[in-house]
Tab-separated table of C-alpha atoms in Angstrom:
chain	number	residue	atom	x	y	z
A	25	UNK	CA	-80.807	13.175	-97.842
A	26	UNK	CA	-81.437	13.193	-94.459
A	27	UNK	CA	-78.224	13.268	-92.310
A	28	UNK	CA	-78.929	9.818	-90.932
A	29	UNK	CA	-78.935	8.638	-94.404
A	30	UNK	CA	-75.313	6.462	-95.488
A	31	UNK	CA	-73.791	9.085	-97.814
A	32	UNK	CA	-73.293	7.031	-101.536
A	33	UNK	CA	-71.700	9.540	-103.776
A	34	UNK	CA	-69.372	6.888	-105.689
A	35	UNK	CA	-66.678	4.813	-104.162
A	36	UNK	CA	-66.869	4.646	-100.163
A	37	UNK	CA	-63.670	7.324	-99.348
A	38	UNK	CA	-60.101	5.222	-98.392
A	39	UNK	CA	-59.381	4.576	-94.770
A	40	UNK	CA	-56.071	5.279	-94.124
A	41	UNK	CA	-53.802	3.778	-91.664
A	42	UNK	CA	-53.896	6.481	-88.249
A	43	UNK	CA	-50.221	7.912	-88.538
A	44	UNK	CA	-50.852	8.454	-92.578
A	45	UNK	CA	-54.432	10.548	-90.953
A	46	UNK	CA	-54.664	13.794	-90.294
A	47	UNK	CA	-56.726	14.466	-87.615
A	48	UNK	CA	-59.513	17.247	-86.856
A	49	UNK	CA	-60.891	20.058	-84.527
A	50	UNK	CA	-64.408	20.238	-84.425
A	51	UNK	CA	-66.415	23.580	-83.837
A	52	UNK	CA	-69.864	24.600	-84.627
A	53	UNK	CA	-71.126	28.633	-84.353
A	54	UNK	CA	-74.893	29.128	-85.401
A	55	UNK	CA	-75.699	27.599	-87.782
A	56	UNK	CA	-72.408	26.085	-89.431
A	57	UNK	CA	-70.050	23.280	-88.255
A	58	UNK	CA	-66.341	24.078	-88.279
A	59	UNK	CA	-64.038	21.397	-89.433
A	60	UNK	CA	-60.469	21.952	-89.522
A	61	UNK	CA	-57.550	18.930	-91.097
A	62	UNK	CA	-54.272	19.125	-88.786
A	63	UNK	CA	-51.450	16.474	-89.701
A	64	UNK	CA	-49.888	15.662	-86.801
A	65	UNK	CA	-47.413	12.924	-88.248
A	66	UNK	CA	-43.759	12.942	-87.694
A	67	UNK	CA	-41.861	14.938	-90.437
A	68	UNK	CA	-44.688	16.141	-93.151
A	69	UNK	CA	-42.564	18.338	-95.168
A	70	UNK	CA	-46.109	20.353	-95.512
A	71	UNK	CA	-48.269	22.358	-93.754
A	72	UNK	CA	-49.621	21.098	-90.611
A	73	UNK	CA	-52.608	22.982	-90.856
A	74	UNK	CA	-53.989	20.801	-94.364
A	75	UNK	CA	-57.721	21.739	-94.834
A	76	UNK	CA	-60.189	24.118	-93.482
A	77	UNK	CA	-63.781	23.250	-93.798
A	78	UNK	CA	-67.200	25.581	-93.598
A	79	UNK	CA	-70.343	23.911	-93.783
A	80	UNK	CA	-73.732	23.984	-93.232
A	81	UNK	CA	-75.650	22.328	-90.422
A	82	UNK	CA	-77.377	20.258	-93.314
A	83	UNK	CA	-74.223	19.346	-94.597
A	84	UNK	CA	-74.285	15.983	-92.658
A	85	UNK	CA	-72.742	13.662	-94.956
A	86	UNK	CA	-69.739	15.850	-96.135
A	87	UNK	CA	-69.218	16.385	-92.555
A	88	UNK	CA	-69.666	12.461	-91.623
A	89	UNK	CA	-66.864	11.715	-94.413
A	90	UNK	CA	-64.082	14.712	-92.943
A	91	UNK	CA	-64.015	13.382	-89.514
A	92	UNK	CA	-64.509	9.771	-90.554
A	93	UNK	CA	-61.392	7.731	-89.279
A	94	UNK	CA	-59.936	10.547	-87.653
A	95	UNK	CA	-58.845	11.775	-83.889
A	96	UNK	CA	-60.932	14.441	-83.805
A	97	UNK	CA	-60.674	17.000	-81.117
A	98	UNK	CA	-64.024	19.476	-80.493
A	99	UNK	CA	-65.172	22.144	-78.153
A	100	UNK	CA	-68.562	21.285	-76.691
A	101	UNK	CA	-70.155	22.732	-79.693
A	102	UNK	CA	-68.709	20.612	-81.912
A	103	UNK	CA	-70.124	18.071	-80.451
A	104	UNK	CA	-73.594	18.769	-80.129
A	105	UNK	CA	-73.575	19.460	-82.847
A	106	UNK	CA	-72.172	16.495	-84.408
A	107	UNK	CA	-74.814	14.251	-82.039
A	108	UNK	CA	-77.695	16.071	-83.864
A	109	UNK	CA	-76.207	15.260	-86.864
A	110	UNK	CA	-75.742	11.649	-86.020
A	111	UNK	CA	-72.359	11.296	-86.712
A	112	UNK	CA	-70.571	9.264	-84.103
A	113	UNK	CA	-66.586	9.573	-84.158
A	114	UNK	CA	-63.886	6.539	-82.539
A	115	UNK	CA	-62.200	8.922	-80.404
A	116	UNK	CA	-61.673	12.151	-79.389
A	117	UNK	CA	-58.274	13.575	-77.956
A	118	UNK	CA	-57.747	14.994	-75.125
A	119	UNK	CA	-56.049	18.727	-75.050
A	120	UNK	CA	-55.332	18.451	-71.072
A	121	UNK	CA	-54.017	14.474	-70.907
A	122	UNK	CA	-51.981	15.622	-74.364
A	123	UNK	CA	-50.631	18.663	-73.126
A	124	UNK	CA	-49.961	15.827	-69.590
A	125	UNK	CA	-48.375	13.728	-71.699
A	126	UNK	CA	-45.631	15.951	-73.585
A	127	UNK	CA	-44.368	17.678	-69.721
A	128	UNK	CA	-44.424	13.710	-69.110
A	129	UNK	CA	-41.920	12.869	-71.594
A	130	UNK	CA	-39.596	15.399	-71.252
A	131	UNK	CA	-39.406	14.816	-67.309
A	132	UNK	CA	-38.987	11.702	-68.740
A	133	UNK	CA	-35.601	12.784	-71.220
A	134	UNK	CA	-34.557	15.492	-69.334
A	135	UNK	CA	-33.968	12.595	-66.483
A	136	UNK	CA	-32.145	10.804	-68.695
A	137	UNK	CA	-29.918	13.138	-69.607
A	138	UNK	CA	-29.531	13.825	-65.798
A	139	UNK	CA	-28.222	11.054	-65.225
A	140	UNK	CA	-25.304	10.363	-66.840
A	141	UNK	CA	-23.597	12.965	-64.773
A	142	UNK	CA	-21.369	13.434	-67.861
A	143	UNK	CA	-20.487	17.311	-67.820
A	144	UNK	CA	-19.030	16.361	-71.367
A	145	UNK	CA	-21.864	15.788	-73.175
A	146	UNK	CA	-23.884	18.674	-74.951
A	147	UNK	CA	-27.855	19.214	-73.071
A	148	UNK	CA	-30.225	18.695	-74.528
A	149	UNK	CA	-32.533	22.062	-75.900
A	150	UNK	CA	-36.251	21.682	-74.820
A	151	UNK	CA	-38.883	23.514	-77.106
A	152	UNK	CA	-41.459	25.507	-74.603
A	153	UNK	CA	-45.226	23.201	-74.238
A	154	UNK	CA	-47.656	24.669	-75.880
A	155	UNK	CA	-49.506	26.768	-73.148
A	156	UNK	CA	-52.834	25.225	-71.855
A	157	UNK	CA	-56.618	25.487	-73.484
A	158	UNK	CA	-59.312	25.499	-71.562
A	159	UNK	CA	-62.048	23.883	-73.580
A	160	UNK	CA	-64.482	25.522	-72.272
A	161	UNK	CA	-64.382	28.399	-72.660
A	162	UNK	CA	-61.679	27.308	-75.601
A	163	UNK	CA	-59.317	30.184	-77.567
A	164	UNK	CA	-59.752	32.269	-80.224
A	165	UNK	CA	-57.746	33.320	-83.243
A	166	UNK	CA	-57.827	36.852	-85.085
A	167	UNK	CA	-59.673	35.266	-88.716
A	168	UNK	CA	-63.554	35.658	-89.649
A	169	UNK	CA	-66.456	34.556	-87.814
A	170	UNK	CA	-66.862	31.648	-87.309
A	171	UNK	CA	-63.375	30.251	-88.150
A	172	UNK	CA	-61.611	31.390	-85.041
A	173	UNK	CA	-62.646	28.891	-82.442
A	174	UNK	CA	-61.097	26.194	-84.849
A	175	UNK	CA	-58.756	27.997	-86.172
A	176	UNK	CA	-56.850	28.720	-82.498
A	177	UNK	CA	-57.210	25.145	-82.397
A	178	UNK	CA	-56.381	23.537	-85.327
A	179	UNK	CA	-52.667	25.815	-84.340
A	180	UNK	CA	-52.271	24.346	-81.025
A	181	UNK	CA	-52.636	20.745	-82.073
A	182	UNK	CA	-50.631	22.149	-84.768
A	183	UNK	CA	-48.427	23.384	-81.584
A	184	UNK	CA	-48.291	19.550	-80.328
A	185	UNK	CA	-46.907	18.153	-83.179
A	186	UNK	CA	-43.868	20.264	-83.917
A	187	UNK	CA	-43.170	20.573	-80.060
A	188	UNK	CA	-42.945	16.783	-80.479
A	189	UNK	CA	-40.731	17.101	-82.801
A	190	UNK	CA	-38.648	19.223	-81.717
A	191	UNK	CA	-38.086	16.893	-78.839
A	192	UNK	CA	-37.494	14.308	-81.733
A	193	UNK	CA	-35.024	15.297	-82.738
A	194	UNK	CA	-33.189	16.597	-79.132
A	195	UNK	CA	-33.277	12.711	-78.336
A	196	UNK	CA	-33.017	10.805	-81.299
A	197	UNK	CA	-29.001	11.310	-81.268
A	198	UNK	CA	-28.441	10.828	-78.102
A	199	UNK	CA	-28.281	6.739	-77.763
A	200	UNK	CA	-28.710	7.270	-74.238
A	201	UNK	CA	-32.215	8.640	-74.112
A	202	UNK	CA	-34.778	5.548	-74.059
A	203	UNK	CA	-37.343	4.710	-76.824
A	204	UNK	CA	-34.690	4.000	-79.758
A	205	UNK	CA	-33.532	5.364	-82.279
A	206	UNK	CA	-37.042	6.217	-84.671
A	207	UNK	CA	-38.959	9.144	-84.239
A	208	UNK	CA	-41.832	8.183	-82.527
A	209	UNK	CA	-45.851	9.197	-83.124
A	210	UNK	CA	-46.748	12.430	-81.723
A	211	UNK	CA	-47.993	11.404	-78.021
A	212	UNK	CA	-51.640	12.612	-78.846
A	213	UNK	CA	-54.619	10.901	-75.553
A	214	UNK	CA	-57.542	10.260	-77.267
A	215	UNK	CA	-60.378	8.622	-75.525
A	216	UNK	CA	-62.447	6.156	-77.038
A	217	UNK	CA	-66.736	8.333	-77.668
A	218	UNK	CA	-68.750	5.814	-75.561
């Protein structure tokens, strides 16, 4: 079956609501496409790295199902591979904009604390933000070929979610901080694929 045909392996895949569906990383090396699912939802209780697949370029149906209805953090080679297979994703994750958003949220919360002007308040202990990543020259992890880049990006995305959980844990116990008492979803910034 060509990758441009519909995948017909029984029942159609269920589409889960965004907060319960893992995001994914896509990279391509030589004749392989690497897909890594990352749970970025609040308080997962499980590993954030939830699944990894290394697939041949001719396994378009499987790749399509793995990225369907997910936010995707993709390398340029991953985007090219998806394009060759005729696979479109609804939104792409912007690593730079996501990190900038984390920093902005953190600044807003720190400003809210400082605006209280009270010495009897316990100061929040903010976590270190994930390092910036250069998607034109993505990082690599110690891992067998061809998974090094995908694993490094998946770990980065998992770290974004973990850091956000730590920020939210500090925020929700302080009534003077903005955002309400419920934990908010990880502020992942995306752009529509157009």
